[in-house]
């Protein structure tokens, strides 16, 4: 029996590495091809435990390169695409929006074109049955909530940052390829993830690292912004479920039903780390430092994921306190990973290894 070939983009990043690991381990009947440019956020050390698996292959490449993508599709004849590659950090999008337009918008359209061309050619007449293009997106496309309410799949798009505007654009293009060409697409919009292999420019790993190293923990504005946190492995399960059972043309919201004010979350992390590092309670909290607010900082995100629960039976498995303890334990046990990432050493190693090919 011919194995199915699944392309996962951005598989060397935070969420992508968890998705690649899950698919490689759960589906020996698939060949998983991980396409990643290895930007500052891509790190093959995130996948060391599965890098030699028989059903896994890494390809270094850029989704902004349309002819490279066409070649890749003619080599592998992909049955499905799970698209996570993106520029993902809001603060970076504020200082360099063009990078976000290129990867998140142009890169996504290149991928849509490559899938459409390859699948139309293979299945004469463009009968896309049994193919799937799954686009991973964010709750930030919906904008900002006030004190109450939730984002549903019907909430009007209202992005505020260059990052969220670029993701909103890519969502619209994915839907346009469904409506115009009949491409079998599915989209999910997820809330804030946390867990292992999270790049330490994002709030939780940055705070853990700074607390461990007795460095100031920057809190933007008054720390009153609210995010809905989901354990990354629960997101990977949701992606698995939606890839296999989601309906073409549909959108699914994914969230943790787990809202935290930034300052309360940081206080909780300080408490956990005081205990784990044997510090008197209250020591780490002294590192909290209020800094200038993020421009256009969305006040509150909260996801209603009842459609996913009702239609496909997914719900988060972990309580937040348990997930956070697990996450802190992982960072304490993987200091080498954090040191290599923060020093940039990981990039020299892997970039050179693949650039020499
Ligand atoms: P990340 O920044 O950790 O990883 C992104 C990966 O994409 C990296 O490995 C990077 O090398 C790769 N990449 C970037 N540009 C590329 C290009 N031009 N060609 C090929 N590869 C490229 O991001 P993440 O946090 O894992 O997010 C993954 C996806 O999930 C993104 O699409 C993001 O918008 C979405 N998302 C993230 C969150 C979150 O909380 N982190 C929540 C909801 C949705
Ligand atoms: O909601 C999903 C989104 O979550 C994803 O689409 C993005 O890719 C992902 O980066 C994340 O975006 P946020 O901007 O919410 O995550 P970040 O970790 O950057 O910030 C979380 C909150 O903490 C936010 O309100 C800003 C604040 N913050 C962040 C940093 C880095 C601070 O107060 N201090 C900090 O140093």
Tab-separated table of C-alpha atoms and ligand atoms in Angstrom:
chain	number	residue	atom	x	y	z
A	1	UNK	CA	0.000	0.000	0.000
A	2	UNK	CA	1.329	3.471	-0.891
A	3	UNK	CA	1.885	5.640	2.139
A	4	UNK	CA	0.153	9.014	2.260
A	5	UNK	CA	2.496	12.000	2.190
A	6	UNK	CA	1.603	14.826	4.556
A	7	UNK	CA	3.371	18.178	4.360
A	8	UNK	CA	3.687	20.037	7.663
A	9	UNK	CA	5.087	23.570	7.314
A	10	UNK	CA	6.772	25.321	10.234
A	11	UNK	CA	7.382	21.972	11.941
A	12	UNK	CA	10.612	23.142	13.590
A	13	UNK	CA	8.787	25.868	15.520
A	14	UNK	CA	6.979	25.703	18.837
A	15	UNK	CA	3.525	24.328	17.906
A	16	UNK	CA	4.723	22.736	14.662
A	17	UNK	CA	7.223	20.513	16.484
A	18	UNK	CA	4.457	19.156	18.721
A	19	UNK	CA	2.253	18.509	15.685
A	20	UNK	CA	5.077	16.772	13.776
A	21	UNK	CA	5.888	14.600	16.810
A	22	UNK	CA	2.249	13.617	17.260
A	23	UNK	CA	1.761	12.705	13.578
A	24	UNK	CA	5.079	10.831	13.264
A	25	UNK	CA	4.332	8.776	16.374
A	26	UNK	CA	0.605	8.200	15.839
A	27	UNK	CA	0.560	7.548	12.095
A	28	UNK	CA	3.261	5.144	10.862
A	29	UNK	CA	1.095	4.802	7.747
A	30	UNK	CA	1.919	8.421	6.771
A	31	UNK	CA	5.190	9.909	5.576
A	32	UNK	CA	5.571	13.253	7.320
A	33	UNK	CA	7.565	15.898	5.479
A	34	UNK	CA	8.496	18.860	7.649
A	35	UNK	CA	9.209	21.978	5.578
A	36	UNK	CA	10.812	24.794	7.534
A	37	UNK	CA	13.042	27.753	6.704
A	38	UNK	CA	14.746	27.553	10.111
A	39	UNK	CA	14.315	31.222	10.911
A	40	UNK	CA	15.369	32.382	14.392
A	41	UNK	CA	12.219	30.579	15.651
A	42	UNK	CA	12.875	27.247	13.958
A	43	UNK	CA	15.007	24.774	15.866
A	44	UNK	CA	15.569	21.155	14.888
A	45	UNK	CA	16.574	20.374	18.465
A	46	UNK	CA	12.807	20.530	19.120
A	47	UNK	CA	12.497	17.270	17.157
A	48	UNK	CA	15.581	15.334	18.233
A	49	UNK	CA	13.536	12.423	19.608
A	50	UNK	CA	11.910	11.657	16.249
A	51	UNK	CA	14.496	12.892	13.744
A	52	UNK	CA	15.496	9.343	12.758
A	53	UNK	CA	11.963	7.935	12.495
A	54	UNK	CA	11.375	5.991	9.271
A	55	UNK	CA	8.261	8.008	8.403
A	56	UNK	CA	9.835	11.461	8.942
A	57	UNK	CA	11.826	13.720	6.668
A	58	UNK	CA	13.024	17.305	7.121
A	59	UNK	CA	13.306	19.690	4.168
A	60	UNK	CA	14.795	23.133	4.602
A	61	UNK	CA	12.987	25.685	2.448
A	62	UNK	CA	11.069	28.929	2.252
A	63	UNK	CA	7.339	29.086	1.517
A	64	UNK	CA	7.985	32.449	-0.167
A	65	UNK	CA	9.809	30.562	-2.955
A	66	UNK	CA	7.008	29.522	-5.333
A	67	UNK	CA	9.115	27.448	-7.736
A	68	UNK	CA	10.717	25.517	-4.875
A	69	UNK	CA	7.217	24.678	-3.607
A	70	UNK	CA	6.115	23.475	-7.053
A	71	UNK	CA	9.137	21.179	-7.210
A	72	UNK	CA	8.467	19.878	-3.716
A	73	UNK	CA	4.862	19.062	-4.610
A	74	UNK	CA	5.920	17.254	-7.797
A	75	UNK	CA	8.454	15.207	-5.814
A	76	UNK	CA	6.131	14.122	-3.023
A	77	UNK	CA	2.572	14.340	-4.443
A	78	UNK	CA	1.240	15.391	-1.066
A	79	UNK	CA	-2.127	14.090	0.070
A	80	UNK	CA	-2.495	16.761	2.703
A	81	UNK	CA	-0.956	19.988	3.970
A	82	UNK	CA	-0.942	21.242	7.558
A	83	UNK	CA	0.276	24.815	7.349
A	84	UNK	CA	1.840	26.341	10.456
A	85	UNK	CA	4.851	28.224	9.046
A	86	UNK	CA	4.543	31.879	9.958
A	87	UNK	CA	6.147	34.851	11.568
A	88	UNK	CA	4.371	34.575	14.913
A	89	UNK	CA	5.493	37.301	17.324
A	90	UNK	CA	3.323	40.432	17.630
A	91	UNK	CA	6.167	42.696	18.870
A	92	UNK	CA	8.336	41.774	15.881
A	93	UNK	CA	5.414	42.553	13.543
A	94	UNK	CA	5.262	46.058	14.983
A	95	UNK	CA	8.928	46.714	14.161
A	96	UNK	CA	9.027	44.802	10.853
A	97	UNK	CA	5.587	44.302	9.258
A	98	UNK	CA	6.881	43.414	5.767
A	99	UNK	CA	8.420	40.133	6.936
A	100	UNK	CA	4.923	39.178	8.143
A	101	UNK	CA	3.264	40.058	4.838
A	102	UNK	CA	5.839	38.024	2.942
A	103	UNK	CA	5.683	34.800	4.961
A	104	UNK	CA	2.151	34.892	6.334
A	105	UNK	CA	0.338	36.218	3.253
A	106	UNK	CA	2.521	35.654	0.174
A	107	UNK	CA	3.918	32.364	1.546
A	108	UNK	CA	0.408	31.056	2.251
A	109	UNK	CA	-0.797	31.976	-1.251
A	110	UNK	CA	2.268	30.248	-2.766
A	111	UNK	CA	1.346	27.127	-0.836
A	112	UNK	CA	-2.300	27.333	-1.934
A	113	UNK	CA	-1.159	27.665	-5.563
A	114	UNK	CA	1.239	24.726	-5.281
A	115	UNK	CA	-1.479	22.505	-3.764
A	116	UNK	CA	-4.087	23.560	-6.302
A	117	UNK	CA	-1.781	23.040	-9.279
A	118	UNK	CA	-0.449	19.721	-8.068
A	119	UNK	CA	-3.842	18.342	-7.112
A	120	UNK	CA	-5.591	19.550	-10.298
A	121	UNK	CA	-2.900	17.893	-12.402
A	122	UNK	CA	-3.021	14.637	-10.488
A	123	UNK	CA	-6.780	14.392	-10.344
A	124	UNK	CA	-7.819	15.484	-13.811
A	125	UNK	CA	-10.543	18.094	-13.699
A	126	UNK	CA	-9.606	19.273	-10.209
A	127	UNK	CA	-11.511	16.635	-8.264
A	128	UNK	CA	-9.934	17.271	-4.877
A	129	UNK	CA	-11.571	14.376	-3.061
A	130	UNK	CA	-9.384	12.950	-0.283
A	131	UNK	CA	-7.037	15.938	-0.311
A	132	UNK	CA	-6.887	18.489	2.473
A	133	UNK	CA	-5.309	21.910	3.007
A	134	UNK	CA	-5.392	22.761	6.714
A	135	UNK	CA	-4.487	26.329	7.654
A	136	UNK	CA	-3.527	27.005	11.288
A	137	UNK	CA	-4.545	30.458	12.455
A	138	UNK	CA	-5.038	32.555	15.534
A	139	UNK	CA	-7.809	34.066	17.661
A	140	UNK	CA	-6.092	37.451	17.208
A	141	UNK	CA	-7.877	37.886	13.839
A	142	UNK	CA	-11.078	38.607	15.810
A	143	UNK	CA	-9.592	41.684	17.505
A	144	UNK	CA	-10.137	42.498	21.149
A	145	UNK	CA	-12.953	41.760	23.604
A	146	UNK	CA	-14.221	43.958	26.420
A	147	UNK	CA	-14.851	42.575	29.906
A	148	UNK	CA	-17.374	39.979	28.682
A	149	UNK	CA	-18.163	37.723	25.717
A	150	UNK	CA	-16.277	35.178	23.645
A	151	UNK	CA	-15.009	34.867	20.080
A	152	UNK	CA	-17.130	32.421	18.089
A	153	UNK	CA	-16.559	31.237	14.514
A	154	UNK	CA	-19.047	33.946	13.421
A	155	UNK	CA	-17.254	36.855	15.101
A	156	UNK	CA	-16.357	39.526	12.539
A	157	UNK	CA	-12.642	39.835	11.767
A	158	UNK	CA	-11.102	42.964	13.328
A	159	UNK	CA	-7.314	42.528	13.503
A	160	UNK	CA	-5.213	45.282	15.089
A	161	UNK	CA	-1.546	44.333	14.855
A	162	UNK	CA	0.434	43.774	11.644
A	163	UNK	CA	0.736	40.119	12.791
A	164	UNK	CA	-2.999	39.595	13.231
A	165	UNK	CA	-3.782	41.532	10.032
A	166	UNK	CA	-1.387	39.272	8.107
A	167	UNK	CA	-3.002	36.145	9.597
A	168	UNK	CA	-6.486	37.517	8.815
A	169	UNK	CA	-5.367	38.105	5.221
A	170	UNK	CA	-4.096	34.564	4.912
A	171	UNK	CA	-7.360	33.172	6.365
A	172	UNK	CA	-9.314	35.132	3.741
A	173	UNK	CA	-7.096	33.819	0.934
A	174	UNK	CA	-7.546	30.231	2.137
A	175	UNK	CA	-11.341	30.684	2.144
A	176	UNK	CA	-11.166	32.352	-1.277
A	177	UNK	CA	-9.389	29.270	-2.709
A	178	UNK	CA	-12.180	27.117	-1.311
A	179	UNK	CA	-14.978	29.291	-2.649
A	180	UNK	CA	-13.342	30.018	-6.016
A	181	UNK	CA	-11.513	26.806	-6.923
A	182	UNK	CA	-13.179	24.269	-4.643
A	183	UNK	CA	-9.901	23.585	-2.805
A	184	UNK	CA	-10.686	21.358	0.200
A	185	UNK	CA	-9.610	23.652	3.026
A	186	UNK	CA	-10.193	23.774	6.741
A	187	UNK	CA	-9.097	26.528	9.166
A	188	UNK	CA	-8.686	26.671	12.925
A	189	UNK	CA	-8.220	29.769	15.084
A	190	UNK	CA	-6.539	29.067	18.390
A	191	UNK	CA	-5.824	31.018	21.563
A	192	UNK	CA	-2.422	31.428	23.295
A	193	UNK	CA	-0.429	28.215	23.589
A	194	UNK	CA	2.107	27.360	26.287
A	195	UNK	CA	4.364	24.369	26.936
A	196	UNK	CA	7.776	22.941	26.035
A	197	UNK	CA	9.962	24.276	23.168
A	198	UNK	CA	8.305	27.729	23.327
A	199	UNK	CA	10.677	30.425	22.066
A	200	UNK	CA	11.664	32.687	24.990
A	201	UNK	CA	10.488	35.928	23.384
A	202	UNK	CA	6.915	34.966	24.362
A	203	UNK	CA	5.551	35.814	27.801
A	204	UNK	CA	5.634	32.453	29.629
A	205	UNK	CA	9.073	31.078	28.607
A	206	UNK	CA	10.580	34.583	28.833
A	207	UNK	CA	9.289	34.970	32.378
A	208	UNK	CA	10.458	31.474	33.438
A	209	UNK	CA	13.923	32.114	32.028
A	210	UNK	CA	14.234	35.558	33.603
A	211	UNK	CA	12.986	34.400	36.988
A	212	UNK	CA	15.495	31.518	36.964
A	213	UNK	CA	18.290	33.956	36.113
A	214	UNK	CA	17.189	36.670	38.556
A	215	UNK	CA	16.517	39.092	35.716
A	216	UNK	CA	13.629	41.619	35.534
A	217	UNK	CA	10.326	40.191	34.259
A	218	UNK	CA	8.823	42.813	31.921
A	219	UNK	CA	5.059	43.300	32.226
A	220	UNK	CA	3.533	45.522	29.547
A	221	UNK	CA	1.346	48.431	30.727
A	222	UNK	CA	-0.522	47.577	33.927
A	223	UNK	CA	-0.501	43.808	33.300
A	224	UNK	CA	-4.279	43.841	32.963
A	225	UNK	CA	-4.530	42.333	29.489
A	226	UNK	CA	-6.172	38.933	29.409
A	227	UNK	CA	-5.213	35.874	27.361
A	228	UNK	CA	-6.863	32.437	27.131
A	229	UNK	CA	-4.103	29.844	27.603
A	230	UNK	CA	-4.065	26.340	26.113
A	231	UNK	CA	-1.472	23.578	26.653
A	232	UNK	CA	0.325	23.083	23.326
A	233	UNK	CA	-0.149	19.284	23.320
A	234	UNK	CA	-3.913	19.826	23.590
A	235	UNK	CA	-3.654	22.077	20.523
A	236	UNK	CA	-1.779	19.306	18.676
A	237	UNK	CA	-4.609	16.868	19.510
A	238	UNK	CA	-7.178	19.377	18.218
A	239	UNK	CA	-5.171	19.754	14.982
A	240	UNK	CA	-5.081	15.959	14.581
A	241	UNK	CA	-8.866	15.737	15.097
A	242	UNK	CA	-9.646	18.625	12.725
A	243	UNK	CA	-7.241	17.346	10.052
A	244	UNK	CA	-8.959	13.961	10.050
A	245	UNK	CA	-12.591	14.803	10.805
A	246	UNK	CA	-13.158	18.543	10.200
A	247	UNK	CA	-15.540	19.496	7.397
A	248	UNK	CA	-14.204	21.131	4.245
A	249	UNK	CA	-14.741	24.874	4.133
A	250	UNK	CA	-15.318	25.096	7.896
A	251	UNK	CA	-13.599	27.062	10.642
A	252	UNK	CA	-13.078	25.717	14.162
A	253	UNK	CA	-12.136	27.806	17.185
A	254	UNK	CA	-9.731	26.190	19.664
A	255	UNK	CA	-9.241	27.531	23.185
A	256	UNK	CA	-8.578	26.640	26.773
A	257	UNK	CA	-11.563	28.270	28.559
A	258	UNK	CA	-8.757	29.523	30.709
A	259	UNK	CA	-8.482	33.295	30.980
A	260	UNK	CA	-5.677	34.916	32.928
A	261	UNK	CA	-4.699	38.523	33.485
A	262	UNK	CA	-1.009	38.773	32.580
A	263	UNK	CA	-0.051	40.007	36.043
A	264	UNK	CA	-1.902	37.169	37.800
A	265	UNK	CA	-0.232	34.635	35.541
A	266	UNK	CA	3.218	36.090	36.266
A	267	UNK	CA	2.477	36.089	40.015
A	268	UNK	CA	1.517	32.401	39.779
A	269	UNK	CA	4.722	31.588	37.881
A	270	UNK	CA	6.756	33.438	40.533
A	271	UNK	CA	5.067	31.375	43.262
A	272	UNK	CA	5.684	28.066	41.471
A	273	UNK	CA	9.317	28.950	40.823
A	274	UNK	CA	9.940	30.144	44.398
A	275	UNK	CA	8.810	26.683	45.539
A	276	UNK	CA	10.776	24.744	42.914
A	277	UNK	CA	13.958	26.808	43.321
A	278	UNK	CA	13.773	26.737	47.121
A	279	UNK	CA	13.396	30.520	47.411
A	280	UNK	CA	11.359	32.158	50.210
A	281	UNK	CA	7.850	32.941	48.898
A	282	UNK	CA	7.710	36.448	47.400
A	283	UNK	CA	11.344	36.494	46.247
A	284	UNK	CA	10.737	36.059	42.504
A	285	UNK	CA	7.808	38.510	42.455
A	286	UNK	CA	10.314	41.265	43.243
A	287	UNK	CA	11.604	40.819	39.696
A	288	UNK	CA	8.298	42.008	38.178
A	289	UNK	CA	8.942	45.244	36.279
A	290	UNK	CA	6.198	47.276	34.619
A	291	UNK	CA	7.337	48.553	31.216
A	292	UNK	CA	5.896	50.632	28.354
A	293	UNK	CA	2.765	49.051	26.887
A	294	UNK	CA	2.716	47.295	23.510
A	295	UNK	CA	1.316	49.595	20.779
A	296	UNK	CA	-2.284	48.660	19.937
A	297	UNK	CA	-2.270	46.058	22.738
A	298	UNK	CA	-5.497	43.984	22.559
A	299	UNK	CA	-7.192	43.956	25.964
A	300	UNK	CA	-8.790	40.519	26.105
A	301	UNK	CA	-9.028	37.291	24.100
A	302	UNK	CA	-11.420	34.480	25.016
A	303	UNK	CA	-12.439	31.628	22.749
A	304	UNK	CA	-15.710	29.775	22.548
A	305	UNK	CA	-14.623	26.325	21.310
A	306	UNK	CA	-18.022	24.664	21.786
A	307	UNK	CA	-18.369	23.915	18.045
A	308	UNK	CA	-15.218	21.791	18.125
A	309	UNK	CA	-16.365	20.058	21.288
A	310	UNK	CA	-19.909	19.458	19.992
A	311	UNK	CA	-19.074	18.379	16.444
A	312	UNK	CA	-15.706	16.636	16.821
A	313	UNK	CA	-15.580	15.774	20.535
A	314	UNK	CA	-12.385	17.698	21.399
A	315	UNK	CA	-11.804	19.450	24.709
A	316	UNK	CA	-8.678	20.492	26.603
A	317	UNK	CA	-7.307	17.680	28.784
A	318	UNK	CA	-5.178	19.591	31.288
A	319	UNK	CA	-6.049	22.016	34.065
A	320	UNK	CA	-3.916	25.154	33.759
A	321	UNK	CA	-2.080	24.804	37.089
A	322	UNK	CA	-1.108	21.239	36.141
A	323	UNK	CA	0.018	22.301	32.652
A	324	UNK	CA	2.016	25.206	34.040
A	325	UNK	CA	3.783	22.965	36.621
A	326	UNK	CA	4.631	20.518	33.818
A	327	UNK	CA	5.912	23.378	31.677
A	328	UNK	CA	8.088	24.843	34.449
A	329	UNK	CA	9.486	21.351	35.166
A	330	UNK	CA	10.357	20.950	31.477
A	331	UNK	CA	12.288	24.249	31.385
A	332	UNK	CA	14.122	23.405	34.609
A	333	UNK	CA	15.111	20.009	33.180
A	334	UNK	CA	16.102	21.464	29.781
A	335	UNK	CA	18.390	24.311	30.698
A	336	UNK	CA	20.719	23.395	27.816
A	337	UNK	CA	17.894	23.947	25.301
A	338	UNK	CA	17.165	27.363	26.803
A	339	UNK	CA	20.857	28.320	26.940
A	340	UNK	CA	21.385	27.357	23.292
A	341	UNK	CA	18.292	29.263	22.192
A	342	UNK	CA	19.065	32.408	24.162
A	343	UNK	CA	22.725	32.439	23.057
A	344	UNK	CA	21.811	31.769	19.392
A	345	UNK	CA	24.104	28.717	19.383
A	346	UNK	CA	21.358	26.429	18.070
A	347	UNK	CA	21.184	28.459	14.882
A	348	UNK	CA	24.851	28.169	13.991
A	349	UNK	CA	24.683	24.420	14.382
A	350	UNK	CA	21.580	23.623	12.378
A	351	UNK	CA	21.758	26.397	9.796
A	352	UNK	CA	25.280	25.328	8.819
A	353	UNK	CA	24.348	21.674	8.721
A	354	UNK	CA	21.550	22.299	6.221
A	355	UNK	CA	23.109	25.146	4.279
A	356	UNK	CA	26.021	22.873	3.332
A	357	UNK	CA	23.720	20.535	1.398
B	1	LIG	P1	6.945	29.781	15.794
B	1	LIG	O1	7.388	31.168	15.511
B	1	LIG	O2	7.423	29.103	17.023
B	1	LIG	O3	7.329	28.837	14.565
B	1	LIG	C1	7.160	29.236	13.229
B	1	LIG	C2	7.971	28.270	12.349
B	1	LIG	O4	7.785	28.670	10.981
B	1	LIG	C3	9.480	28.311	12.620
B	1	LIG	O5	9.987	26.997	12.698
B	1	LIG	C4	10.038	29.048	11.416
B	1	LIG	O6	11.369	28.648	11.084
B	1	LIG	C5	9.050	28.670	10.328
B	1	LIG	N1	9.003	29.663	9.250
B	1	LIG	C6	8.902	31.009	9.377
B	1	LIG	N2	8.930	31.599	8.159
B	1	LIG	C7	9.012	30.593	7.247
B	1	LIG	C8	9.060	30.557	5.822
B	1	LIG	N3	9.039	31.686	5.108
B	1	LIG	N4	9.137	29.355	5.205
B	1	LIG	C9	9.164	28.201	5.931
B	1	LIG	N5	9.157	28.180	7.284
B	1	LIG	C10	9.072	29.360	7.929
B	1	LIG	O7	5.352	29.833	15.741
B	1	LIG	P2	4.281	29.025	16.606
B	1	LIG	O8	4.017	29.781	17.843
B	1	LIG	O9	4.663	27.618	16.663
B	1	LIG	O10	3.011	29.200	15.664
B	1	LIG	C11	2.759	28.271	14.611
B	1	LIG	C12	1.482	28.689	13.888
B	1	LIG	O11	0.395	28.690	14.800
B	1	LIG	C13	1.538	30.082	13.282
B	1	LIG	O12	0.859	30.050	12.051
B	1	LIG	C14	0.795	30.952	14.284
B	1	LIG	O13	0.198	32.050	13.650
B	1	LIG	C15	-0.232	29.974	14.801
B	1	LIG	N6	-0.708	30.203	16.192
B	1	LIG	C16	0.171	30.333	17.218
B	1	LIG	C17	-0.309	30.462	18.515
B	1	LIG	C18	0.628	30.578	19.704
B	1	LIG	O14	0.155	30.779	20.822
B	1	LIG	N7	1.922	30.453	19.541
B	1	LIG	C19	-1.688	30.476	18.756
B	1	LIG	C20	-2.561	30.354	17.664
B	1	LIG	C21	-2.054	30.201	16.388
B	2	LIG	O1	-3.645	34.483	20.820
B	2	LIG	C1	-2.823	33.712	20.005
B	2	LIG	C2	-1.492	34.411	19.810
B	2	LIG	O2	-0.790	34.296	21.044
B	2	LIG	C3	-0.676	33.814	18.669
B	2	LIG	O3	-1.362	34.000	17.458
B	2	LIG	C4	0.708	34.473	18.603
B	2	LIG	O4	1.487	33.851	17.602
B	2	LIG	C5	1.382	34.294	19.945
B	2	LIG	O5	2.633	34.944	19.951
B	2	LIG	C6	0.511	34.858	21.073
B	2	LIG	O6	0.409	36.294	20.963
B	2	LIG	P1	0.476	37.248	22.257
B	2	LIG	O7	0.889	38.585	21.819
B	2	LIG	O8	-0.778	37.132	23.043
B	2	LIG	O9	1.649	36.493	23.090
B	2	LIG	P2	2.886	37.078	23.928
B	2	LIG	O10	3.479	35.917	24.658
B	2	LIG	O11	3.791	37.909	23.092
B	2	LIG	O12	2.176	38.021	24.989
B	2	LIG	C7	1.199	37.534	25.888
B	2	LIG	C8	0.703	38.711	26.699
B	2	LIG	O13	1.755	39.147	27.573
B	2	LIG	C9	0.334	39.922	25.874
B	2	LIG	O14	-0.757	40.593	26.515
B	2	LIG	C10	1.579	40.825	25.934
B	2	LIG	C11	2.130	40.510	27.310
B	2	LIG	N1	3.601	40.559	27.458
B	2	LIG	C12	4.355	39.912	26.541
B	2	LIG	C13	5.729	39.884	26.659
B	2	LIG	C14	6.590	39.185	25.621
B	2	LIG	C15	4.173	41.189	28.544
B	2	LIG	O15	3.466	41.759	29.405
B	2	LIG	N2	5.530	41.166	28.684
B	2	LIG	C16	6.340	40.543	27.770
B	2	LIG	O16	7.592	40.572	27.928
